[in-house]
Every structure is written in C-alpha cells, then in structure tokens.
Amino acid sequence: MTDTTKTGGCQCGAVRFRISGRLGRPSICHCRMCQKQFGGFFSALVTTPEEGMEWTRGEPSYFQSSVNIERGFCSNCGTPMTYRHPGGLELAIGTFDDRSDLAPLIQ
Amino acid sequence: MTAEADRSGGCQCGAVRYHVKGELGYPHLCHCRMCQKAAGNYFMPLAAVMRSDFTLTRGAPKWFQSSDLVRRGFCGDCGTPLFYDIPETDFINLTLGSLDDPDAVKPVMQSNTGRKMSRFHTLDGLPLEPQPETPDRENAIAASNHQHPDHDTKSWPLGESS
C-alpha cells in the first residue's frame, strides 16, 4: 500500500516503532477478542513488512490470547499496539503518527 | 438517553473485573487524538457511571496520567483500555468494548470530532472477508482461548473453577 518510512507509538511514548517498506492491507476486525483487546467496537490493523520493522524505543508487553496469538501493549500507558499471528505482525492503525494513507479496505 | 441495569465487564485476560449498577450516562464515541491513541484505534467508546455505583470486583487497573486532569486505567497484564477518569468528579467513564455485553448500550453522541477519522462513515460499507476454507484456525483459537468469558467468574484464571 505504501512504501515510505512510517513511525508511531503508544500514547506515552515509551514504545515507538519505525517501518521501512511496504505495509500490507489495512483492515478492521469485529471479533470479540479484538473488541476486548482494544476496549472498543473493533480493531483497525495493518500488516507490517517481514523486514524493515524496528522498535526504536522500548518494546510492547504481550498477552497470549490463544495458542498462536500474541497481543502487544505498552506496559506504561496501556495502548494496544500489536496483533501477532503465525503469518505475521499487525500494528494498530491508531498508533501511527500519520494515518492518512492507511484506509481500511476490508472488514 | 441512559441505560439502566446491573452490568459487568473487564479486561481481555480477566485480571481486572468491574461491576456497575444504575444508569450508564452519556454513552458516546470520543474522536479526540488522545482517546484514539489510548485506544490504538479510531475512537474510544465511553460511558459514565457514578462512583457510588461502581465496584472493582477483581484486581485493579494501572493508571496513565494522560494530562493533569485525566488519568486512563488499563490492565497491567493484558493492556485492555478500561477507564477514563477525572478523579475530582463523582463519576468514572468506562470503555464500552470492555463491557460483557457491549451491544446492549447504544451510543447517543459523538465528541471531539476535529481529529475524527475521515473515512469513519465508510467503515460499515467495507467488503467482508471471505470465510476461511477450513475451521482449523478458529478451532485452535477456541481450544486455547485465554480471554475471560463475558460473564463474572468465581475464580481466576479459568481452569480452576469458572
């Protein structure tokens, strides 16, 4: 979708990331697990490239919500940040500094 | 509009659980950038309950002081955003997605729309992902689901006695 460098992080800034490369398809998910992780009505996630994703400050803490799924958040401020499944790592769109080119394409 | 009932809710892992009685006031969607960020999302759905009608029934949240006026409560074990709190007031706001039955509370208002996600109105029209060809992945998740169920439990973690 986009091939530029993008940055983002949690609300307090203890966890920050930078991504170089092409992001995957932005989507929203209405499953009860995502609703609960985000305390909201759905999650909005985008797949990160296999290479080019780095944590530039701190790292998330993780909750293993089921056998293959880890959900990351900032342990200092709580911002939900990541959804990791066997096929890759997805980032919460709300954590990006610039979200203008991350329109969800599917639900 | 308010919703009146006894309600429970909590975080994803179940380390923090709460109970509210009486009215849930002003269910609304806040689109401010601080709520977006705290939620990792496009908005934060919130409703208020009087402190006298609010009880933590398991554990306690961690707090992040997002400004001098407001602190935000979340589960320190799994991160679920739970509360938006102005300590000097006699009410506390809770995230609607953390309720055991979020669909039972109808939002009545939107607030702070200056940073509202520009495509918000298009979300419900997005195409639907096809169903998976096999239920294997869903079955594996269901068999190992570590999420607290959407009802109160006598003990935690689950497996001891739910």
XYZ file of C-alpha atoms in Angstrom:
269
model
C 0.000 0.000 0.000
C 2.678 2.456 0.985
C 6.389 2.277 0.506
C 7.674 5.035 2.712
C 9.085 5.176 6.196
C 6.384 5.391 8.817
C 6.616 5.913 12.558
C 4.323 5.608 15.522
C 3.998 4.523 19.107
C 1.911 4.370 22.233
C 0.203 7.252 23.995
C 3.013 7.952 26.481
C 5.863 7.347 24.033
C 7.605 4.580 25.999
C 7.210 2.325 22.949
C 7.992 3.686 19.477
C 8.437 1.983 16.108
C 9.699 2.743 12.612
C 8.767 0.831 9.475
C 10.580 0.944 6.165
C 8.934 -0.920 3.336
C 5.543 -1.852 2.087
C 2.680 -2.208 4.515
C 0.014 -4.816 3.879
C -3.733 -4.456 3.650
C -5.360 -2.306 6.336
C -8.452 -3.935 7.831
C -10.879 -3.752 10.698
C -11.847 -6.818 12.750
C -15.064 -7.146 14.753
C -14.245 -10.364 16.624
C -14.843 -10.341 20.366
C -11.129 -10.928 21.033
C -10.193 -7.753 19.169
C -13.084 -5.823 20.729
C -11.770 -6.813 24.127
C -8.112 -6.095 23.392
C -8.957 -2.571 22.264
C -11.827 -1.917 24.676
C -13.755 -0.793 21.620
C -16.097 -1.884 18.873
C -13.447 -3.271 16.500
C -9.706 -3.314 15.841
C -8.048 -1.458 12.974
C -4.833 -3.183 11.935
C -2.293 -3.157 9.140
C 0.242 -5.871 8.318
C 3.904 -4.929 8.662
C 6.601 -5.992 6.184
C 8.653 -9.020 7.176
C 11.764 -6.860 7.212
C 12.071 -3.189 7.953
C 10.077 -3.076 11.188
C 12.058 -1.930 14.224
C 11.258 -0.830 17.744
C 13.072 2.473 18.216
C 12.176 2.923 21.881
C 11.132 0.216 24.307
C 9.037 -2.763 23.247
C 5.475 -3.858 23.933
C 4.446 -6.314 26.602
C 2.469 -9.257 25.326
C -0.663 -11.130 26.300
C -1.102 -14.526 24.680
C -4.793 -14.552 23.897
C -4.742 -18.066 22.397
C -2.243 -20.689 21.311
C -0.735 -18.849 18.377
C -1.792 -15.267 19.024
C 0.078 -12.587 20.976
C -1.341 -9.139 21.557
C 1.093 -6.367 22.430
C 0.538 -3.238 24.509
C 2.555 -0.577 26.305
C 3.045 -1.639 29.902
C 3.360 2.003 30.960
C 0.222 3.561 29.420
C -1.729 0.551 28.134
C -2.091 1.499 24.467
C -2.979 -1.650 22.481
C -0.366 -1.876 19.731
C 0.153 -5.222 18.023
C -1.512 -8.442 16.929
C 0.955 -11.232 16.148
C -0.192 -14.430 14.457
C 1.810 -17.201 12.787
C 1.571 -15.405 9.450
C 2.968 -12.091 10.592
C 2.768 -8.989 12.735
C -0.016 -6.432 12.504
C 0.072 -2.958 14.015
C -2.816 -0.920 15.361
C -3.507 1.863 12.867
C -4.364 4.275 15.671
C -0.757 4.141 16.864
C 0.708 5.546 13.616
C 1.787 9.183 13.667
C 0.334 9.630 10.157
C -2.707 7.527 9.336
C -3.779 9.369 6.196
C -2.820 6.556 3.785
C -3.993 3.666 5.953
C -7.624 3.483 4.923
C -9.061 0.074 5.765
C -10.016 -1.974 2.723
C -11.866 -4.911 4.248
C -13.626 -5.971 7.433
C -30.549 8.650 26.902
C -29.286 6.296 29.546
C -29.218 2.565 30.062
C -30.242 1.186 33.438
C -29.182 -2.262 34.563
C -26.585 -4.158 36.506
C -23.613 -4.721 34.252
C -20.206 -6.337 34.496
C -17.111 -6.033 32.409
C -13.368 -6.278 32.462
C -10.182 -6.680 30.536
C -9.275 -9.331 27.991
C -7.357 -11.598 30.371
C -9.747 -11.168 33.309
C -7.248 -9.819 35.840
C -9.388 -6.692 36.229
C -13.172 -7.002 36.519
C -15.776 -4.422 37.471
C -19.475 -4.174 38.218
C -21.750 -1.201 37.717
C -25.322 -0.606 38.758
C -27.754 2.108 37.942
C -27.559 4.266 34.924
C -24.770 4.365 32.384
C -24.679 8.000 31.415
C -23.922 9.593 28.084
C -22.699 6.627 26.037
C -20.634 8.277 23.322
C -17.765 7.965 20.875
C -14.830 10.274 21.552
C -12.725 11.006 18.472
C -10.020 13.140 20.122
C -6.447 12.188 19.314
C -5.740 11.299 22.956
C -8.565 8.773 23.025
C -7.537 7.470 19.606
C -4.024 6.935 20.876
C -5.052 5.425 24.212
C -7.267 3.013 22.290
C -4.807 2.353 19.439
C -7.850 2.932 17.311
C -10.123 5.412 15.533
C -12.143 6.470 18.574
C -12.873 5.446 22.140
C -16.426 4.468 23.099
C -17.165 5.572 26.666
C -19.993 5.877 29.153
C -20.080 7.219 32.696
C -21.208 5.661 35.945
C -21.458 7.236 39.385
C -18.545 6.198 41.598
C -21.034 5.095 44.238
C -22.428 2.607 41.701
C -19.027 1.344 40.526
C -17.115 -1.555 42.107
C -13.873 -3.234 41.149
C -14.636 -6.916 41.691
C -11.219 -8.314 40.772
C -7.786 -6.747 40.619
C -7.065 -3.102 39.938
C -6.097 -1.170 36.837
C -2.807 0.522 36.176
C -3.107 4.247 35.538
C -1.520 6.514 32.972
C -1.857 10.229 33.682
C -2.504 11.460 30.149
C -2.775 15.071 31.350
C -3.012 16.926 34.649
C -6.779 16.491 34.503
C -7.280 12.954 33.255
C -5.929 9.509 34.007
C -6.572 6.397 31.945
C -6.915 2.969 33.504
C -5.850 -0.238 31.774
C -4.999 -3.812 32.675
C -1.327 -4.160 33.510
C -1.371 -7.816 32.432
C -3.081 -7.612 29.032
C -3.350 -3.875 28.282
C -7.092 -3.540 27.669
C -8.138 0.123 27.961
C -10.780 0.229 30.696
C -11.332 3.665 32.261
C -11.186 7.379 31.566
C -11.101 9.095 34.914
C -11.240 12.681 36.135
C -10.511 11.982 39.810
C -12.167 15.104 41.218
C -15.563 14.140 39.805
C -18.192 11.824 41.270
C -18.289 9.615 38.157
C -15.927 7.424 36.162
C -16.023 6.587 32.457
C -15.580 3.044 31.219
C -14.820 1.742 27.724
C -17.896 0.213 26.137
C -15.895 -2.583 24.492
C -14.844 -3.833 27.929
C -18.454 -4.469 28.953
C -19.546 -8.106 28.889
C -22.381 -7.072 26.574
C -21.244 -4.021 24.613
C -24.138 -4.282 22.191
C -26.602 -3.550 24.989
C -25.504 0.062 25.302
C -26.430 2.345 22.451
C -24.131 5.325 21.864
C -26.064 8.576 21.724
C -23.406 11.141 20.843
C -20.008 11.808 19.261
C -17.472 14.202 20.733
C -14.274 15.997 19.758
C -14.642 15.370 16.056
C -11.801 17.661 14.962
C -9.472 14.680 14.541
C -12.223 12.258 13.602
C -11.021 9.639 11.137
C -12.062 10.995 7.752
C -13.342 7.641 6.492
C -15.297 6.803 9.635
C -18.630 6.886 7.808
C -17.401 4.395 5.192
C -16.304 1.633 7.561
C -19.560 -0.289 7.665
C -19.583 -0.484 3.874
C -16.230 -2.217 3.557
C -16.272 -5.571 1.762
C -16.389 -8.624 4.006
C -13.500 -11.050 4.307
C -14.406 -14.473 2.962
C -14.936 -17.232 5.499
C -11.850 -19.444 5.975
C -11.801 -22.615 3.905
C -11.313 -24.760 6.988
C -12.241 -24.129 10.632
C -8.836 -25.342 11.834
C -7.528 -21.975 12.907
C -10.764 -20.953 14.612
C -10.879 -24.304 16.389
C -7.301 -23.909 17.630
C -8.097 -20.457 18.958
C -11.291 -21.650 20.629
C -9.485 -24.571 22.262
C -6.795 -22.308 23.714
C -8.779 -19.117 24.318
C -7.210 -17.216 27.235
C -9.756 -14.436 27.115
C -12.010 -14.062 30.126
C -15.596 -15.049 29.263
C -18.296 -12.399 29.042
C -19.689 -13.092 32.497
C -18.434 -12.920 36.060
C -16.420 -15.882 37.333
C -15.797 -17.136 40.852
C -12.101 -17.610 40.397
C -9.389 -16.620 38.004
C -7.556 -17.740 35.971
C -10.039 -20.048 34.362
C -9.483 -23.762 34.684
C -9.616 -23.707 38.461
C -13.325 -23.080 38.651
C -15.293 -20.920 36.315
